Tab-separated table of N, CA, C and O and ligand atoms in Angstrom:
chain	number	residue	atom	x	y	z
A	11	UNK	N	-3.060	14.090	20.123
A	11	UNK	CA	-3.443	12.879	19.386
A	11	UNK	C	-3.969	11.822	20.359
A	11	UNK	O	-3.268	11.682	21.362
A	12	UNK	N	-5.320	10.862	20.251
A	12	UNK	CA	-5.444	10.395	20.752
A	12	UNK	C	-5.291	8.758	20.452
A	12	UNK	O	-5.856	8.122	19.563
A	13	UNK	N	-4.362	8.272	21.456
A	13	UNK	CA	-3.982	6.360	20.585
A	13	UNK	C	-4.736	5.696	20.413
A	13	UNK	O	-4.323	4.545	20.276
A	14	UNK	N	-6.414	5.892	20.286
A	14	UNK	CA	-7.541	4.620	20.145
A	14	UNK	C	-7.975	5.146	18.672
A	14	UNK	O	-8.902	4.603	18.071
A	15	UNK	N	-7.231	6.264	18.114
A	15	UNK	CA	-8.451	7.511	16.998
A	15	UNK	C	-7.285	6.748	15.658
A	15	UNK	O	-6.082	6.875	15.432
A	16	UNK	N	-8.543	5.854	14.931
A	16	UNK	CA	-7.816	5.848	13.776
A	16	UNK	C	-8.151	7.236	12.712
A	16	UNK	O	-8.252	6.999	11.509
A	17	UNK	N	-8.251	8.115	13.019
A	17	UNK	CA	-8.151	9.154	12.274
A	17	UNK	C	-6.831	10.204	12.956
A	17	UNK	O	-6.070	10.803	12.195
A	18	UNK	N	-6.736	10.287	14.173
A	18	UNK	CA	-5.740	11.018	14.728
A	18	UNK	C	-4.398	10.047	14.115
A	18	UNK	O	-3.247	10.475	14.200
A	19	UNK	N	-4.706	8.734	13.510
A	19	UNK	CA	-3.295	7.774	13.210
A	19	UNK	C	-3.102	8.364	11.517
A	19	UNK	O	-2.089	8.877	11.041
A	20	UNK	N	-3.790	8.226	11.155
A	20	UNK	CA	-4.118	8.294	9.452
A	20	UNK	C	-3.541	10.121	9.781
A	20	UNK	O	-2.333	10.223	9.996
A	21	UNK	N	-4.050	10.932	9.798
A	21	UNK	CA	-3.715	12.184	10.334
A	21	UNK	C	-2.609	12.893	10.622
A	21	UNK	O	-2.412	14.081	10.370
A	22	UNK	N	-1.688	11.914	11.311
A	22	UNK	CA	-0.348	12.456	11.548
A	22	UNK	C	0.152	11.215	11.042
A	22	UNK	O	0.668	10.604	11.978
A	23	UNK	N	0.221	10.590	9.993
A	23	UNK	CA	0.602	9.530	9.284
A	23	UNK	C	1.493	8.215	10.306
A	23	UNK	O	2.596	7.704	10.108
A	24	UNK	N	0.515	7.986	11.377
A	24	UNK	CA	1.384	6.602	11.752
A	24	UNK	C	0.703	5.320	11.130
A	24	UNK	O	1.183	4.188	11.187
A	25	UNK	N	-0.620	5.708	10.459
A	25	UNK	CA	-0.901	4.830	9.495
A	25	UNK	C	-1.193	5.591	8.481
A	25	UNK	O	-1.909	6.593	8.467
A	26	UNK	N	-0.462	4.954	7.397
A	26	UNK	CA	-0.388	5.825	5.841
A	26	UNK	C	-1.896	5.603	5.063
A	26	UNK	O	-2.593	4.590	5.127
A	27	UNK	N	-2.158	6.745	4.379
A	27	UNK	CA	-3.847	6.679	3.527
A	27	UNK	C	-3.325	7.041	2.614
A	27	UNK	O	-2.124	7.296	2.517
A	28	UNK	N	-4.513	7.161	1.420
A	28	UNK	CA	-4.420	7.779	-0.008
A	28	UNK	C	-4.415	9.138	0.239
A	28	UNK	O	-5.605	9.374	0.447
A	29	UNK	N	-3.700	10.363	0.363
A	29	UNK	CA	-3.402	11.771	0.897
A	29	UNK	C	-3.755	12.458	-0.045
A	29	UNK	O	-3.020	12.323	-1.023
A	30	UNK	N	-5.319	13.769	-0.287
A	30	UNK	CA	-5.538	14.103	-1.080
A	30	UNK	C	-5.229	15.562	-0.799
A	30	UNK	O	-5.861	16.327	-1.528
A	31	UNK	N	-4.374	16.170	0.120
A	31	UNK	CA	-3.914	17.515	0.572
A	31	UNK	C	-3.676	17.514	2.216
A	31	UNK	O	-4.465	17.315	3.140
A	32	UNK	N	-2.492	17.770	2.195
A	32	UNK	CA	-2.059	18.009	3.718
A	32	UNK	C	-1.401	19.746	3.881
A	32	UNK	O	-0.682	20.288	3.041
A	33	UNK	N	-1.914	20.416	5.270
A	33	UNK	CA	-1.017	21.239	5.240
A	33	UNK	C	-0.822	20.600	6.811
A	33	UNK	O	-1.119	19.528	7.339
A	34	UNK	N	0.082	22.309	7.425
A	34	UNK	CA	0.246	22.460	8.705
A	34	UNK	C	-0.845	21.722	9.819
A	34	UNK	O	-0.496	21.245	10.899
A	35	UNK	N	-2.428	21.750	9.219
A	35	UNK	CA	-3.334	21.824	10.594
A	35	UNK	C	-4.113	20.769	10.350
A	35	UNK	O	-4.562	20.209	11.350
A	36	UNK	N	-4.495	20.197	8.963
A	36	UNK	CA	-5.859	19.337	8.505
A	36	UNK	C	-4.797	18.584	7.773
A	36	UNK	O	-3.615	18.929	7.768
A	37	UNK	N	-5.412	17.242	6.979
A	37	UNK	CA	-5.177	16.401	6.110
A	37	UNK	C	-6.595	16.020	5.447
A	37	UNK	O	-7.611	15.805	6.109
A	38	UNK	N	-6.529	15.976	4.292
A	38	UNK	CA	-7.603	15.139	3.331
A	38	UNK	C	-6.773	13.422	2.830
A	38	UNK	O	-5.617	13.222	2.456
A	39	UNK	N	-8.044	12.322	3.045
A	39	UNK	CA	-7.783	11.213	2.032
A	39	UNK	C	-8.572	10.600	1.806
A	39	UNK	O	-9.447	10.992	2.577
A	40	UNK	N	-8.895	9.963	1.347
A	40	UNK	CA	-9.871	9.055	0.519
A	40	UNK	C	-10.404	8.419	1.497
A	40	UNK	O	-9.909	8.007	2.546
A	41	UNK	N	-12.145	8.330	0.809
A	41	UNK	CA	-12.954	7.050	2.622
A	41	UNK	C	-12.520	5.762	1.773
A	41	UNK	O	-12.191	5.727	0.587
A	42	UNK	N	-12.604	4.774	2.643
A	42	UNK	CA	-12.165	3.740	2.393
A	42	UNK	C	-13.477	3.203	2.067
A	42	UNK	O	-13.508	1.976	2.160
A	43	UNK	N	-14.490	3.708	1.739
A	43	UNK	CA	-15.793	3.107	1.338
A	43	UNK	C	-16.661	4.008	0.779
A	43	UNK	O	-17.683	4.324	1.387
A	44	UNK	N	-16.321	4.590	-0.589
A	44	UNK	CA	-16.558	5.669	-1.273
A	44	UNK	C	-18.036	5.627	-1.694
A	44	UNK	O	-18.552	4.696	-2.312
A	45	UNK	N	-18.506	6.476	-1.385
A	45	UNK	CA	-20.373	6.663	-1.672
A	45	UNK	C	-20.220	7.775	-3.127
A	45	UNK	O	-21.118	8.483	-3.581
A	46	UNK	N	-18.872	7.653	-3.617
A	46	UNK	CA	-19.320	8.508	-4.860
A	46	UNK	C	-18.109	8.302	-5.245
A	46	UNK	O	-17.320	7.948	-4.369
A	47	UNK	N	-17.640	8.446	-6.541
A	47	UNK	CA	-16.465	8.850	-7.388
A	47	UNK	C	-15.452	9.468	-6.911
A	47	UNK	O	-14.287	9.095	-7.054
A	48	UNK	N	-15.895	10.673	-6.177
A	48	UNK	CA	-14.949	11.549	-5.520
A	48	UNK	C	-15.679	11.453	-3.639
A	48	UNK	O	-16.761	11.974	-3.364
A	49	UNK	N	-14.999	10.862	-2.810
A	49	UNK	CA	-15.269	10.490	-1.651
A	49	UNK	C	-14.367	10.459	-1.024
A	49	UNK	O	-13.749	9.396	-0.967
A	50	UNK	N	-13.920	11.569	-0.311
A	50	UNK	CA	-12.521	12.580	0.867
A	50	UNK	C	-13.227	13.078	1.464
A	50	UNK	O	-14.225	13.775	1.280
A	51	UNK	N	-12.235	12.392	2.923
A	51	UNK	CA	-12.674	13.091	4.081
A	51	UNK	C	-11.439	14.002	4.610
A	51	UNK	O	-10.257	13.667	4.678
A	52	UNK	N	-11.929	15.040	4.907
A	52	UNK	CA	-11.105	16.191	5.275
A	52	UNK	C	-11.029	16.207	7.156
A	52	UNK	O	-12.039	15.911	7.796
A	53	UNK	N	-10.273	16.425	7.562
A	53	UNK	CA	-9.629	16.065	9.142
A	53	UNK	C	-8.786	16.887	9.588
A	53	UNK	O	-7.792	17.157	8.914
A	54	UNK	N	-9.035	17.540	10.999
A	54	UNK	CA	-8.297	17.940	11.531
A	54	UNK	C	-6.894	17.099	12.367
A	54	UNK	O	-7.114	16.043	12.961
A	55	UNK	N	-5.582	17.659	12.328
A	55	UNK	CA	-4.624	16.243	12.590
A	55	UNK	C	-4.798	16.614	14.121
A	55	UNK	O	-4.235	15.776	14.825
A	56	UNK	N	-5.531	17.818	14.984
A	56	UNK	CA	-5.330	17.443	16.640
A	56	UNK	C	-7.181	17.023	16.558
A	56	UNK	O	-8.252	17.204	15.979
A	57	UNK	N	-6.693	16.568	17.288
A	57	UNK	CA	-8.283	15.573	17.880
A	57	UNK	C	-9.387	16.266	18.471
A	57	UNK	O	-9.493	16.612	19.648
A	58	UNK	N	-10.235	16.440	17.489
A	58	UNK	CA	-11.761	16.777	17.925
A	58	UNK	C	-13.082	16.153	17.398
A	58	UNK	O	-13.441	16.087	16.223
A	59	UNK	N	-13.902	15.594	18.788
A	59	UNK	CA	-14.666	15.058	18.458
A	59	UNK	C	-15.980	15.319	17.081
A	59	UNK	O	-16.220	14.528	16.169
A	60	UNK	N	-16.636	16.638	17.328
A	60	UNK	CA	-17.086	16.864	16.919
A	60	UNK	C	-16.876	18.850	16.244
A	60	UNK	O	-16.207	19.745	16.760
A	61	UNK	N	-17.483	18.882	15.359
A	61	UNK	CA	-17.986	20.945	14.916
A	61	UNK	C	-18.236	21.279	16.650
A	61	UNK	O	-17.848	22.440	16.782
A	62	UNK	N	-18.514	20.978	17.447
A	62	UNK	CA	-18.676	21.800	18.919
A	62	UNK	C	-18.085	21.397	19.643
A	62	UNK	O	-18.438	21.379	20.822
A	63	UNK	N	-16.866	20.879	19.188
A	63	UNK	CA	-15.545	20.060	20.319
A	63	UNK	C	-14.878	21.535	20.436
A	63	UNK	O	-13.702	21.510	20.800
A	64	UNK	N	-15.458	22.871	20.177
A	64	UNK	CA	-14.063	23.911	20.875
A	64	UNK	C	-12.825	24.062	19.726
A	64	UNK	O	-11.774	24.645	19.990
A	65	UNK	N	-13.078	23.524	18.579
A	65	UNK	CA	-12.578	23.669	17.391
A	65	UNK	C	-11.902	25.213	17.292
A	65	UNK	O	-12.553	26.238	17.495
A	66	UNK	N	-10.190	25.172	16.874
A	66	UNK	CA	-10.080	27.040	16.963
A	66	UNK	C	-10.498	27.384	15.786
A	66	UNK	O	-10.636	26.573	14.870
A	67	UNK	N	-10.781	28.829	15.678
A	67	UNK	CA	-11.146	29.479	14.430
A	67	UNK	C	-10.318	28.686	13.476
A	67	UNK	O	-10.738	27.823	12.705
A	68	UNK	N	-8.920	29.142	13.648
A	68	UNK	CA	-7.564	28.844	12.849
A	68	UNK	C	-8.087	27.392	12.162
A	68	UNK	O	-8.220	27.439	10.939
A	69	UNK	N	-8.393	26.119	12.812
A	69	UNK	CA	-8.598	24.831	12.293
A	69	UNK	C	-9.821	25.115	11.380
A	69	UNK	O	-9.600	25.145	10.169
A	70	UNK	N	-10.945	25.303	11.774
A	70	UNK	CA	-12.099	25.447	10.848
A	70	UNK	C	-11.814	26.275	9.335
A	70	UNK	O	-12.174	26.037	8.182
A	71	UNK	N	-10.954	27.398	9.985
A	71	UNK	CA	-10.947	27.985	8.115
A	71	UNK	C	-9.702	26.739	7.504
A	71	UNK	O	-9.449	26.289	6.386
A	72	UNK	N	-9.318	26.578	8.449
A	72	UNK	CA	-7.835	25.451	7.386
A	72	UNK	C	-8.607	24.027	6.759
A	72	UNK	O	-7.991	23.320	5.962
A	73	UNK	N	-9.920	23.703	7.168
A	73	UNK	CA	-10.785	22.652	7.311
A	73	UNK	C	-11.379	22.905	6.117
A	73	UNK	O	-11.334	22.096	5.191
A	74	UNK	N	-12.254	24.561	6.012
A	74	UNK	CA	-12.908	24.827	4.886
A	74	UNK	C	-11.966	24.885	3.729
A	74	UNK	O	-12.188	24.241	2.704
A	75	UNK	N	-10.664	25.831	3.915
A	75	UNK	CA	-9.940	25.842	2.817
A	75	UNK	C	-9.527	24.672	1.862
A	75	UNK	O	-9.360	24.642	0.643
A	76	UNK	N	-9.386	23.409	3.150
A	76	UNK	CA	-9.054	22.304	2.385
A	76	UNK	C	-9.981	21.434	1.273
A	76	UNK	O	-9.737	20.794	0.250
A	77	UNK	N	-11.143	21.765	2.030
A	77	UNK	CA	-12.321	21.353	1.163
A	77	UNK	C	-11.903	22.070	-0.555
A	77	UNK	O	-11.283	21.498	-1.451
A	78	UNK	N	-12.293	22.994	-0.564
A	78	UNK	CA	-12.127	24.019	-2.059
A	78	UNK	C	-10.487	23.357	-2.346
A	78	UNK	O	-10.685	22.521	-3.228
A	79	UNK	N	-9.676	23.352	-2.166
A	79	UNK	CA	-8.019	22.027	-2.308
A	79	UNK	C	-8.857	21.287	-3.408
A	79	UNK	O	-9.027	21.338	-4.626
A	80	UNK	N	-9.239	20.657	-2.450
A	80	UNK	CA	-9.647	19.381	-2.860
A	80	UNK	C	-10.854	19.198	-4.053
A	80	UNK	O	-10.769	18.321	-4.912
A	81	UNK	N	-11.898	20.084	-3.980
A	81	UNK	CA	-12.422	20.216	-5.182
A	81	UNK	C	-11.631	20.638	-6.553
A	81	UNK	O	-11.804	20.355	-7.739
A	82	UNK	N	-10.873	21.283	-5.986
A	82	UNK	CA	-10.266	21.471	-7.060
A	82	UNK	C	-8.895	20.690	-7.717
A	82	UNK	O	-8.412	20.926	-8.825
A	83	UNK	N	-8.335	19.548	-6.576
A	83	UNK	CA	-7.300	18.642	-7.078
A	83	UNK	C	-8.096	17.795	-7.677
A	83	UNK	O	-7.497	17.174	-8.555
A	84	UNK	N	-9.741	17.372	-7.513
A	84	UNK	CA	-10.374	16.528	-7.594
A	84	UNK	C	-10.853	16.862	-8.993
A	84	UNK	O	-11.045	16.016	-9.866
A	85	UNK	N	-10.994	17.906	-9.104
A	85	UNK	CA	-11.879	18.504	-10.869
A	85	UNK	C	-13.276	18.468	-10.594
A	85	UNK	O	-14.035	18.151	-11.509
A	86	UNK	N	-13.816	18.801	-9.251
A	86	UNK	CA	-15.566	18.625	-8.757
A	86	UNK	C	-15.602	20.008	-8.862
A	86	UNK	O	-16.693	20.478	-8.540
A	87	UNK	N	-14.853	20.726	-9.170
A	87	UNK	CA	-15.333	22.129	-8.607
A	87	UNK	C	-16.491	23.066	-8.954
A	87	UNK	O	-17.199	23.781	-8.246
A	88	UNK	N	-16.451	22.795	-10.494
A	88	UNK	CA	-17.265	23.136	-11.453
A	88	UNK	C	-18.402	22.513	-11.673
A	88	UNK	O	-19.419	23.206	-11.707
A	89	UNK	N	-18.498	21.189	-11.857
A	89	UNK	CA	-19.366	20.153	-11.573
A	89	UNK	C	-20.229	20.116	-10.313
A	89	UNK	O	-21.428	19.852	-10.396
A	90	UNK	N	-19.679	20.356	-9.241
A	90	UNK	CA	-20.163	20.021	-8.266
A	90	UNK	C	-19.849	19.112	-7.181
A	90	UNK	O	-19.446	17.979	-7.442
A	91	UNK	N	-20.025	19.579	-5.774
A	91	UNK	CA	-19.964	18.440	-4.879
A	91	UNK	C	-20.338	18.544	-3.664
A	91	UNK	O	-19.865	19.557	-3.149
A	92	UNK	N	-21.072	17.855	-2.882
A	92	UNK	CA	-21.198	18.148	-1.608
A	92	UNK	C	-20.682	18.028	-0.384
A	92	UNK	O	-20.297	16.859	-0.354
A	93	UNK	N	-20.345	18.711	1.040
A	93	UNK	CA	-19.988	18.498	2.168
A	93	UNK	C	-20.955	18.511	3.032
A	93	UNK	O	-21.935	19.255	2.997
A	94	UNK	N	-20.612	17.359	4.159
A	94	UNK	CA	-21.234	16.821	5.009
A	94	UNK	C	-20.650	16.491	6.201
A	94	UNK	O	-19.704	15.743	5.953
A	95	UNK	N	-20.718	16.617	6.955
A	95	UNK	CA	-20.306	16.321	8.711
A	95	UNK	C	-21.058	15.751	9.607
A	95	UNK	O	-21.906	16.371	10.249
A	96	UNK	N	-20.788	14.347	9.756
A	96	UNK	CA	-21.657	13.710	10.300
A	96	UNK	C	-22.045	13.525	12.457
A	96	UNK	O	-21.651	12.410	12.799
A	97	UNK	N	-22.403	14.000	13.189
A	97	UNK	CA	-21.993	14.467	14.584
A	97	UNK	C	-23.145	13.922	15.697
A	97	UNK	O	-24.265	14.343	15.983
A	98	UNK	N	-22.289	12.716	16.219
A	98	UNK	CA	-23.419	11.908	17.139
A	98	UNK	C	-24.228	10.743	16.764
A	98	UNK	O	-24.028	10.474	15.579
A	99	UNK	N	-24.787	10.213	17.137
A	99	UNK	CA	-25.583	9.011	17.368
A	99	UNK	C	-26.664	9.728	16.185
A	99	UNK	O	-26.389	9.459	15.016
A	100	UNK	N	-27.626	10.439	16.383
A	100	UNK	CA	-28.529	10.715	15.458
A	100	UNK	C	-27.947	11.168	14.158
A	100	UNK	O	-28.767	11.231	13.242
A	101	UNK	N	-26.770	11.482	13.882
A	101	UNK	CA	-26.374	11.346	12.769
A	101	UNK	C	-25.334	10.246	12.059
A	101	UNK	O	-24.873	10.213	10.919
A	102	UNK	N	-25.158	9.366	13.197
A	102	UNK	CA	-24.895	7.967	12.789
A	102	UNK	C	-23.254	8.149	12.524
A	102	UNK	O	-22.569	7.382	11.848
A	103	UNK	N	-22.637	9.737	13.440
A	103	UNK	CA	-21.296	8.823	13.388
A	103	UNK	C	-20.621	7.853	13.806
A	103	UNK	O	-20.689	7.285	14.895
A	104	UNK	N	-19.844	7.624	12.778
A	104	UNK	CA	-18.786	5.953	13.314
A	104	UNK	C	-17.714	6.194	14.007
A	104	UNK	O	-17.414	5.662	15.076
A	105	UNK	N	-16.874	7.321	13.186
A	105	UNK	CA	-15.555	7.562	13.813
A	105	UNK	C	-15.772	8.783	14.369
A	105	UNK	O	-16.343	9.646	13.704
A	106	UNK	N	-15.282	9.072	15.871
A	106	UNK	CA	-15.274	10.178	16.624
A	106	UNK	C	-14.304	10.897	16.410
A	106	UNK	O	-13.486	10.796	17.324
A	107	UNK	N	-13.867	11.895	15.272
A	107	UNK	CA	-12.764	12.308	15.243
A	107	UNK	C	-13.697	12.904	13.784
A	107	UNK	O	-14.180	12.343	12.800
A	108	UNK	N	-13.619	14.567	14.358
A	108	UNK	CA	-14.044	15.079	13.434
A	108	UNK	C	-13.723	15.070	11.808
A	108	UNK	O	-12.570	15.100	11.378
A	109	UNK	N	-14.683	15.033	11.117
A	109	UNK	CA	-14.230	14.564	9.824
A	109	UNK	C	-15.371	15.433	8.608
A	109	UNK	O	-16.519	15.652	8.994
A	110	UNK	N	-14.982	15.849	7.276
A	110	UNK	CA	-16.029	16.354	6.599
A	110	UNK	C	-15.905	15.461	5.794
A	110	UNK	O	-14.801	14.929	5.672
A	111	UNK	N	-16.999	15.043	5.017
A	111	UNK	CA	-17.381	14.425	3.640
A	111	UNK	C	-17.291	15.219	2.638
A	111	UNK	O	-17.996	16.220	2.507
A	112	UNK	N	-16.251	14.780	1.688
A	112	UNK	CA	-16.506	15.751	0.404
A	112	UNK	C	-16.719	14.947	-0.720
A	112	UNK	O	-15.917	14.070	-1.038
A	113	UNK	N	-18.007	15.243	-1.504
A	113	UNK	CA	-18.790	13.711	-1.775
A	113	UNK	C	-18.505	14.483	-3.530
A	113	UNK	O	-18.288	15.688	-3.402
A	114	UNK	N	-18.480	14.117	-4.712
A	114	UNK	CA	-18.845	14.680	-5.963
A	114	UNK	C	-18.663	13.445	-7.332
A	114	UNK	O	-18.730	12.227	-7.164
A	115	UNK	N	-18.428	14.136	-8.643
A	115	UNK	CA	-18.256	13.198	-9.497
A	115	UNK	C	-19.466	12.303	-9.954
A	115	UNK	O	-19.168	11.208	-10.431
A	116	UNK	N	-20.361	12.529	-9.894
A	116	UNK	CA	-21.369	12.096	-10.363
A	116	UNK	C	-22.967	13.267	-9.873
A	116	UNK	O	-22.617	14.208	-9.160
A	117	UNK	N	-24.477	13.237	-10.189
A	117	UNK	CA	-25.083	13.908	-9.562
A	117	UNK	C	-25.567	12.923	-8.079
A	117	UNK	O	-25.669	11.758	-7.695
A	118	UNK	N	-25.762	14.362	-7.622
A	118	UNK	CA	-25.850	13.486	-5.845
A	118	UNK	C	-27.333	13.973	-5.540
A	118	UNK	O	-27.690	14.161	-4.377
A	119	UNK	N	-28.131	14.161	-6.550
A	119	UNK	CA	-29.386	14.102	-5.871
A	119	UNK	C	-29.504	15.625	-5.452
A	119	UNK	O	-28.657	16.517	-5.397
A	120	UNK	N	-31.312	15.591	-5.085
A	120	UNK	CA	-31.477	16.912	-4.676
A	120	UNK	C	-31.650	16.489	-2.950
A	120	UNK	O	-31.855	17.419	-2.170
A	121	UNK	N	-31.562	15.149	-2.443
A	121	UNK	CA	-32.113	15.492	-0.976
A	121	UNK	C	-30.567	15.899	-0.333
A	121	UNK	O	-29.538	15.916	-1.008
A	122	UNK	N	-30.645	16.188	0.978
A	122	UNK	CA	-29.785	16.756	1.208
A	122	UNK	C	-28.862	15.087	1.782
A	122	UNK	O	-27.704	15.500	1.835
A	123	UNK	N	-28.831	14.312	1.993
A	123	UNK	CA	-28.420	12.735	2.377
A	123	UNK	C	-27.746	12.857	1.163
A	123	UNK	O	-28.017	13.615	0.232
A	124	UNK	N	-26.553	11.782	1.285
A	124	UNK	CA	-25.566	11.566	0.264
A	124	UNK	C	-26.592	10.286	-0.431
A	124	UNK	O	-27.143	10.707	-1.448
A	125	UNK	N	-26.873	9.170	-0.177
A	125	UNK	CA	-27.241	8.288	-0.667
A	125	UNK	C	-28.451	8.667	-1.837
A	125	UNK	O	-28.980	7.768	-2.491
B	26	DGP	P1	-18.972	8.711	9.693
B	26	DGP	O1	-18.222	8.622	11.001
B	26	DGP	O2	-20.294	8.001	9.739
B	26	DGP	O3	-19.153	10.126	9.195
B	26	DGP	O4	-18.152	7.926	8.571
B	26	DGP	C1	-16.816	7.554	8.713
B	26	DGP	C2	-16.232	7.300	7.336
B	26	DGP	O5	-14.866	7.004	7.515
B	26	DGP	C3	-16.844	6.147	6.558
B	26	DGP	O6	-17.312	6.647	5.303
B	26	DGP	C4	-15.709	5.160	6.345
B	26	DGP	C5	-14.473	5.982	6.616
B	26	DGP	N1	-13.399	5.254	7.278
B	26	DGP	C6	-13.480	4.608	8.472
B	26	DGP	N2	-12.287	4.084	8.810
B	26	DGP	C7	-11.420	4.431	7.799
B	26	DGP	C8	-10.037	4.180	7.567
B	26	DGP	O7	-9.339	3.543	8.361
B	26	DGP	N3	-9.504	4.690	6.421
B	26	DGP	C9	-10.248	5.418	5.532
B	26	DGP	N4	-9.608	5.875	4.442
B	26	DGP	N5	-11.561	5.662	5.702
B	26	DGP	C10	-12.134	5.187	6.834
């Protein structure tokens, strides 16, 4: 865990979020600035910057699994929803601490951008 990562805090709950599925390896909760109806970000709780931070297999399928969780605690499943991972300066991440977007609940367009 790293002490500057408000996601490594939210993550291993030393600061509490809206918790939309936790197991052993990842946590899902709500962005605090929802670009859709259904707007969870899914997180690994050990600290990686980015999809090419050296991520183990083990985290990535617990990452994907949580996604499908969550569509389905969410009721997007059927409907629809998209994931997104935002990685670096040209993709304008904020928080360095790997994170997926799981965006749904309304239509999101055909471009591939959430907005
Ligand atoms: P990005 O790094 O650009 O992929 O986006 C980071 C997202 O994280 C953004 O949608 C807002 C959200 N966010 C940032 N800080 C917090 C926080 O402390 N709590 C929650 N729930 N969401 C946060």
């Amino acid at each position: 865990m790293s002490d500057d990562c408000i996601f490594c805090k939210i993550a291993n709950h030393v600061i509490e979020s809206d918790y939309v599925y936790e197991d052993d390896l990842v946590c899902a909760f709500r962005d605090m600035s929802p670009a859709a109806p259904t707007h969870v970000l899914v997180v690994p709780r050990a600290h990686h910057e980015t999809l090419v931070d050296d991520v183990p297999a083990e985290t990535l399928a617990a990452l994907v699994h949580a996604v499908g969780e969550v569509a389905r605690r969410e009721g997007i499943s059927e409907s629809g929803f998209r994931v997104i991972t935002n990685a670096g300066p040209d993709a304008d991440q904020v928080v360095r601490h790997l994170h997926l977007h799981v965006l749904g609940g309304r239509s999101l367009g055909s471009s591939l951008l959430a907005e």
